[in-house]
Amino acid sequence: MNSIVVIGSVNLDLVATVKKLPEPGETVTDAVLNRFPGGKGANQALAAQQLGAAVKLVACVGDDAAADEALALLRAGDVDLSGVQTIAGSPTGTAMIAVAPSGENHIVVAPGANRDLTPDRLVVPAADALICQLEVPADSVSKAAQEFEGYFCVNLAPAMHVDVSVLQRADLIIVNEIEAAWYGDSLLAANGMIATTVGAAGATITKNGDDIAFAKPPRIEAVDTTAAGDTFTAALTVALVEGREPQQALEFACAAGAAACTKLGAQPSLPTRNVVLSLL
Ligand code: RIB
């Protein structure tokens, strides 16, 4: 079994299921409210664990009741939480999410303790692979990229400035179409693979400007697309670290991402390996 470290965010997701997503300035009522464990880092950690890796999460949570709620499914899923620090006086990260009947969403994140995962607090463990995203300080992602010696994947979500050394160091960069447009030509600095997802239209992998793989997800009835990108990120990393060819790994990741859209909530929707294999 391969070992994967995820350095990233933990959030409690407050999810309002609505008949339509609000326009700016519009009030939408009659929502149904749920609370789910989320956060891109935590979602990627649990997804990778359920897909067959031994995962350790490095993160910060607040000293509040939300922390236990946010970590509950990671704990139940046997993710190693010994790298999760509790920060006195900080609130656990919270995401406010509206989900439409089409499965599309709007997400607003209040990072809280995720901002406290600063380089001075970050110890980078050894493992076969490391996954980072951008819901923790960019300086910490730079430090992780510099110190880690194994396979390094960075999911550039949400889009924000990262040091060019992170792009140069990454074996695998993952972006959706919005993030790809935001980064534009700066992604030309990448030396490794770049996987770009375009929702139901599929995903590509390029290397040095050449397309090396393309896959489409299986058709599913979308209920909630939250965490589809996190599941894709975890699945692609797991498959590549297992030594699969990029084409086969991309098909696995697209199926995993699709599976995560079939249930409400981030972590309750993360598929097991068997579920993904049944969709291929
Ligand atoms: O990628 C989905 C995640 O983004 C949600 O779980 C939410 O917490 C935000 O971080």
PDB file of N, CA, C and O and ligand atoms in Angstrom, residues 9 11-13 37-40 43 94-95 97 107 109 135 226-227 230 266, ligand 1:
ATOM      1  N   SER A   9      -6.537  21.794   4.020  1.00  0.00           N
ATOM      2  CA  SER A   9      -7.600  22.409   4.822  1.00  0.00           C
ATOM      3  C   SER A   9      -8.583  21.402   5.387  1.00  0.00           C
ATOM      4  O   SER A   9      -8.815  20.342   4.815  1.00  0.00           O
ATOM      5  N   ASN A  11     -12.582  21.852   6.786  1.00  0.00           N
ATOM      6  CA  ASN A  11     -13.720  22.763   6.980  1.00  0.00           C
ATOM      7  C   ASN A  11     -14.935  21.995   7.457  1.00  0.00           C
ATOM      8  O   ASN A  11     -15.073  20.799   7.169  1.00  0.00           O
ATOM      9  N   LEU A  12     -15.812  22.710   8.131  1.00  0.00           N
ATOM     10  CA  LEU A  12     -17.166  22.206   8.335  1.00  0.00           C
ATOM     11  C   LEU A  12     -18.030  22.876   7.264  1.00  0.00           C
ATOM     12  O   LEU A  12     -18.041  24.105   7.157  1.00  0.00           O
ATOM     13  N   ASP A  13     -18.685  22.070   6.442  1.00  0.00           N
ATOM     14  CA  ASP A  13     -19.506  22.615   5.351  1.00  0.00           C
ATOM     15  C   ASP A  13     -20.948  22.796   5.813  1.00  0.00           C
ATOM     16  O   ASP A  13     -21.581  21.847   6.288  1.00  0.00           O
ATOM     17  N   PRO A  37     -18.720  17.205   7.025  1.00  0.00           N
ATOM     18  CA  PRO A  37     -17.274  17.419   7.020  1.00  0.00           C
ATOM     19  C   PRO A  37     -16.787  17.731   5.603  1.00  0.00           C
ATOM     20  O   PRO A  37     -17.234  17.087   4.640  1.00  0.00           O
ATOM     21  N   GLY A  38     -15.911  18.715   5.485  1.00  0.00           N
ATOM     22  CA  GLY A  38     -15.394  19.092   4.164  1.00  0.00           C
ATOM     23  C   GLY A  38     -14.018  19.722   4.270  1.00  0.00           C
ATOM     24  O   GLY A  38     -13.266  19.472   5.221  1.00  0.00           O
ATOM     25  N   GLY A  39     -13.706  20.574   3.312  1.00  0.00           N
ATOM     26  CA  GLY A  39     -12.371  21.157   3.190  1.00  0.00           C
ATOM     27  C   GLY A  39     -11.600  20.365   2.142  1.00  0.00           C
ATOM     28  O   GLY A  39     -11.595  19.131   2.173  1.00  0.00           O
ATOM     29  N   LYS A  40     -10.964  21.091   1.219  1.00  0.00           N
ATOM     30  CA  LYS A  40     -10.321  20.380   0.098  1.00  0.00           C
ATOM     31  C   LYS A  40      -9.265  19.383   0.575  1.00  0.00           C
ATOM     32  O   LYS A  40      -9.172  18.266   0.063  1.00  0.00           O
ATOM     33  N   ASN A  43     -11.002  16.416   2.304  1.00  0.00           N
ATOM     34  CA  ASN A  43     -11.706  15.589   1.299  1.00  0.00           C
ATOM     35  C   ASN A  43     -10.704  14.745   0.509  1.00  0.00           C
ATOM     36  O   ASN A  43     -10.935  13.554   0.253  1.00  0.00           O
ATOM     37  N   THR A  94     -14.794  27.120   7.937  1.00  0.00           N
ATOM     38  CA  THR A  94     -16.210  26.885   7.617  1.00  0.00           C
ATOM     39  C   THR A  94     -16.434  27.216   6.147  1.00  0.00           C
ATOM     40  O   THR A  94     -15.902  28.207   5.647  1.00  0.00           O
ATOM     41  N   ALA A  95     -17.211  26.374   5.471  1.00  0.00           N
ATOM     42  CA  ALA A  95     -17.594  26.679   4.080  1.00  0.00           C
ATOM     43  C   ALA A  95     -19.109  26.798   4.018  1.00  0.00           C
ATOM     44  O   ALA A  95     -19.819  25.952   4.570  1.00  0.00           O
ATOM     45  N   ILE A  97     -22.097  26.651   1.533  1.00  0.00           N
ATOM     46  CA  ILE A  97     -22.280  26.079   0.198  1.00  0.00           C
ATOM     47  C   ILE A  97     -23.768  26.069  -0.151  1.00  0.00           C
ATOM     48  O   ILE A  97     -24.594  25.635   0.657  1.00  0.00           O
ATOM     49  N   ILE A 107     -19.648  28.230  -3.506  1.00  0.00           N
ATOM     50  CA  ILE A 107     -18.960  27.965  -2.235  1.00  0.00           C
ATOM     51  C   ILE A 107     -18.250  29.233  -1.758  1.00  0.00           C
ATOM     52  O   ILE A 107     -17.523  29.873  -2.532  1.00  0.00           O
ATOM     53  N   VAL A 109     -15.736  30.290   1.476  1.00  0.00           N
ATOM     54  CA  VAL A 109     -14.977  29.683   2.579  1.00  0.00           C
ATOM     55  C   VAL A 109     -14.481  30.767   3.545  1.00  0.00           C
ATOM     56  O   VAL A 109     -13.929  31.782   3.115  1.00  0.00           O
ATOM     57  N   GLU A 135      -5.885  26.025   0.047  1.00  0.00           N
ATOM     58  CA  GLU A 135      -6.712  26.580   1.127  1.00  0.00           C
ATOM     59  C   GLU A 135      -5.899  26.771   2.407  1.00  0.00           C
ATOM     60  O   GLU A 135      -6.463  26.986   3.465  1.00  0.00           O
ATOM     61  N   THR A 226     -20.007  19.014  -5.222  1.00  0.00           N
ATOM     62  CA  THR A 226     -18.996  19.360  -4.203  1.00  0.00           C
ATOM     63  C   THR A 226     -18.044  18.180  -3.981  1.00  0.00           C
ATOM     64  O   THR A 226     -18.497  17.048  -3.803  1.00  0.00           O
ATOM     65  N   ALA A 227     -16.762  18.463  -3.998  1.00  0.00           N
ATOM     66  CA  ALA A 227     -15.691  17.478  -3.757  1.00  0.00           C
ATOM     67  C   ALA A 227     -15.395  16.583  -4.960  1.00  0.00           C
ATOM     68  O   ALA A 227     -14.559  15.681  -4.853  1.00  0.00           O
ATOM     69  N   ASP A 230     -11.831  17.255  -5.694  1.00  0.00           N
ATOM     70  CA  ASP A 230     -10.958  16.679  -4.660  1.00  0.00           C
ATOM     71  C   ASP A 230     -10.809  15.173  -4.876  1.00  0.00           C
ATOM     72  O   ASP A 230      -9.719  14.610  -4.703  1.00  0.00           O
ATOM     73  N   ALA A 266     -19.804  16.750   0.922  1.00  0.00           N
ATOM     74  CA  ALA A 266     -18.439  16.475   0.457  1.00  0.00           C
ATOM     75  C   ALA A 266     -18.020  15.074   0.877  1.00  0.00           C
ATOM     76  O   ALA A 266     -18.007  14.135   0.074  1.00  0.00           O
TER      77      ALA A 266
HETATM   78  O1  RIB B   1     -13.795  21.216  -2.858  1.00  0.00           O
HETATM   79  C1  RIB B   1     -14.907  21.201  -2.024  1.00  0.00           C
HETATM   80  C2  RIB B   1     -14.602  21.844  -0.715  1.00  0.00           C
HETATM   81  O2  RIB B   1     -14.281  23.213  -0.941  1.00  0.00           O
HETATM   82  C3  RIB B   1     -15.736  21.861   0.276  1.00  0.00           C
HETATM   83  O3  RIB B   1     -15.794  20.707   1.075  1.00  0.00           O
HETATM   84  C4  RIB B   1     -15.501  23.148   1.040  1.00  0.00           C
HETATM   85  O4  RIB B   1     -15.140  22.935   2.376  1.00  0.00           O
HETATM   86  C5  RIB B   1     -14.435  23.901   0.270  1.00  0.00           C
HETATM   87  O5  RIB B   1     -13.221  23.857   0.901  1.00  0.00           O
END
